[in-house]
Tab-separated table of C-alpha atoms in Angstrom:
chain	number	residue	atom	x	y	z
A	1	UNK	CA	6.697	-5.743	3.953
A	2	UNK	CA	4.864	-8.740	4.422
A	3	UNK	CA	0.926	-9.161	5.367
A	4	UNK	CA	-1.084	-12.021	6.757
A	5	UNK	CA	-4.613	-11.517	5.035
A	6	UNK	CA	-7.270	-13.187	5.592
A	7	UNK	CA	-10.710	-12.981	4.621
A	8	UNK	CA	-13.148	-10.201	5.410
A	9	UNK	CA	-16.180	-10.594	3.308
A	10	UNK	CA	-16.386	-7.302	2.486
A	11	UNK	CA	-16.293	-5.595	-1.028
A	12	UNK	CA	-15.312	-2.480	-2.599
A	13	UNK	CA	-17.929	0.031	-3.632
A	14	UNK	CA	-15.941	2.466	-4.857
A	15	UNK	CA	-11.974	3.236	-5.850
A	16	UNK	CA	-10.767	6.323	-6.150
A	17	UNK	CA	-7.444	7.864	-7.006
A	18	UNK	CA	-6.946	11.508	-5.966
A	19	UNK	CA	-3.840	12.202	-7.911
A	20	UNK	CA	-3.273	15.909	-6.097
A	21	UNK	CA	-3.022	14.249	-2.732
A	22	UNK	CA	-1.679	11.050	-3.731
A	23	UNK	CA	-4.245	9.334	-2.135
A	24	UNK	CA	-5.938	6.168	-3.035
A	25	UNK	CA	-9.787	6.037	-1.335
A	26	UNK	CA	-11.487	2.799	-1.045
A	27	UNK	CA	-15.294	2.517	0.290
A	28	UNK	CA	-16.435	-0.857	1.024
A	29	UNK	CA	-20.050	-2.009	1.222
A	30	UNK	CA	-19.666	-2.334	5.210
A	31	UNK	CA	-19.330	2.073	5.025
A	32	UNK	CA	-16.082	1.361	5.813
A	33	UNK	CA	-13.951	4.684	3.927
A	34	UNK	CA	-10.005	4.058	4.028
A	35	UNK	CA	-7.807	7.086	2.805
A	36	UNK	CA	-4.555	4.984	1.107
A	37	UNK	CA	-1.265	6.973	0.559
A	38	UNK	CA	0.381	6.666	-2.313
A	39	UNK	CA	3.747	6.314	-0.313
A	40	UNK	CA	2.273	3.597	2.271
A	41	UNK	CA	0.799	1.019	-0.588
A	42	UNK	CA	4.279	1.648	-2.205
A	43	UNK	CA	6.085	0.524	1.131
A	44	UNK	CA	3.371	-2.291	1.727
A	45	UNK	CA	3.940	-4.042	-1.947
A	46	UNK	CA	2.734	-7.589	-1.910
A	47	UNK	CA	5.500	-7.876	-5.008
A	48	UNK	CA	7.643	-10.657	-4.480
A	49	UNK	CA	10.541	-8.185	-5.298
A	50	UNK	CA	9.756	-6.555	-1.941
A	51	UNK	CA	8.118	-9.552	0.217
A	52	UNK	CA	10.272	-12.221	-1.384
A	53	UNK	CA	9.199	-15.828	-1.465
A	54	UNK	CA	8.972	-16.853	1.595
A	55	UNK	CA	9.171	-15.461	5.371
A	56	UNK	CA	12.023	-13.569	6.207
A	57	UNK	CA	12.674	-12.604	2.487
A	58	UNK	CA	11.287	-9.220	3.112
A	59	UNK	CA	13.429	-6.197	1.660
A	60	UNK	CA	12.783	-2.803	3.676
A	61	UNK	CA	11.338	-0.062	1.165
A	62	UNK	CA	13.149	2.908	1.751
A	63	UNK	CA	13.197	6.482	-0.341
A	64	UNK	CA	9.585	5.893	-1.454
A	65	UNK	CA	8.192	9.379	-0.056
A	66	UNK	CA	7.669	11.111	-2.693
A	67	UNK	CA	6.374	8.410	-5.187
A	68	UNK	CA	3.013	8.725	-6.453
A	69	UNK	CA	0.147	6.505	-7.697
A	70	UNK	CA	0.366	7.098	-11.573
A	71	UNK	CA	-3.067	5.174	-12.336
A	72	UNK	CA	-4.877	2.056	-11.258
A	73	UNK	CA	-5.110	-1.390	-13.307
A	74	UNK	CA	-8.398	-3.868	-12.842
A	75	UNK	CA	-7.000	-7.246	-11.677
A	76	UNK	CA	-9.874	-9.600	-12.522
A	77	UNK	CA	-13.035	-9.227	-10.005
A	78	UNK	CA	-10.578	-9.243	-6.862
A	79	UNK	CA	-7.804	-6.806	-6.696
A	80	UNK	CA	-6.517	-3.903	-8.261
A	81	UNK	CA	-2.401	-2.662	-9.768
A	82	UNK	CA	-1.127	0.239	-8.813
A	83	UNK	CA	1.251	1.855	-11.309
A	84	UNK	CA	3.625	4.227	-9.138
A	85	UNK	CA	6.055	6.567	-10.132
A	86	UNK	CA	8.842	4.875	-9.941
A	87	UNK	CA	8.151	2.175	-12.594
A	88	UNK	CA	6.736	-0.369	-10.127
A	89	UNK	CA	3.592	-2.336	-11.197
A	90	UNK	CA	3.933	-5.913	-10.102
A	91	UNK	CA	2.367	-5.467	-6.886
A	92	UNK	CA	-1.122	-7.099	-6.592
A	93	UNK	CA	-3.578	-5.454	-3.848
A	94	UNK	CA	-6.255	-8.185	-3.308
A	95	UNK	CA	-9.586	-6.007	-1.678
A	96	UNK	CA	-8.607	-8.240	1.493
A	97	UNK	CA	-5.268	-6.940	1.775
A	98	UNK	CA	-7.014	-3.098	0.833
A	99	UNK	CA	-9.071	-3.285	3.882
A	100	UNK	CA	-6.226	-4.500	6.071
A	101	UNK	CA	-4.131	-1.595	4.971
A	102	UNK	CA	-6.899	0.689	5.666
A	103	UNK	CA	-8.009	-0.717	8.842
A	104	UNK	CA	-5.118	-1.286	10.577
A	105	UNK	CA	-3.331	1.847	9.038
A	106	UNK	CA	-2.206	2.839	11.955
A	107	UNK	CA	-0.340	0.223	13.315
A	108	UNK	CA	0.988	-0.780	10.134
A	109	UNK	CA	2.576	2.610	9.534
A	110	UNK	CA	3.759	2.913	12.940
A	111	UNK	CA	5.715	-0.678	12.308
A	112	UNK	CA	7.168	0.378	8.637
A	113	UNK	CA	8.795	3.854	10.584
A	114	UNK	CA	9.798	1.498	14.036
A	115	UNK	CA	11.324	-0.527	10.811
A	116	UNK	CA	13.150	2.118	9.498
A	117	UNK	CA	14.821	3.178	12.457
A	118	UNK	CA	15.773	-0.109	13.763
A	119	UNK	CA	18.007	-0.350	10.527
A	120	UNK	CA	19.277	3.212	10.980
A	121	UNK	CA	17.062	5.014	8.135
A	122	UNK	CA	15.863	8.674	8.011
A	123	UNK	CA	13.068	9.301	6.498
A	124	UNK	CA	12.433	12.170	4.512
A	125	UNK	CA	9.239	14.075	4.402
A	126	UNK	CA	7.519	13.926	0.978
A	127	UNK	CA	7.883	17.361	-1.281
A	128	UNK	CA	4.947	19.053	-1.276
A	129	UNK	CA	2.959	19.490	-4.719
């Protein structure tokens, strides 16, 4: 699904990946603390095989619940790779778009399952580990 980002002037201080929760953690230097499901970055890709190239290229993410963050990749001094379960790696998570996800999780989450239902989609509630 596709973002508008723009600027927040803050950084990370510190990215963790809990693997047993599936749970990415970012801390930012504002004391800012986002808790980052493996399942939501998945369904928030800023891949162009998900957002497309251009507006209204978008391509709903469905039957990602129970994906997982595999490990992280540096991307230069301004974003990070996720590696997910199921083979996808081409997303690139600038810390601007981090902090969006984390900020606004709520709404953003709320839109992806108002999404899903609006094209007739039941999601499925992750297995539990």
């Amino acid at each position: 699904m596709r973002l508008t980002v723009t600027p927040c002037n803050t950084w990370p201080t510190e990215i963790k990946l809990h693997q047993a929760s599936n749970v990415l953690e970012v801390s930012f230097d504002d004391g800012s603390v986002f808790q980052l499901p493996g399942e939501y970055l998945r369904v928030y890709t800023p891949s162009a095989e998900a957002v497309g190239h251009g507006p209204g290229q978008e391509t709903l993410q469905i039957g990602k619940e129970a994906v997982s963050i595999q490990h992280i990749k540096p991307v230069g001094n301004y974003a990070i790779a996720p590696v997910f379960s199921d083979g996808h790696d081409s997303g690139i998570y600038t810390f601007d778009m981090l902090y969006k996800l984390g900020s606004e999780y709520p709404i953003l989450w709320d839109n992806y399952l108002n999404k899903l239902k609006a094209a007739g989609i039941q999601r499925k509630e992750p297995l539990a580990n």
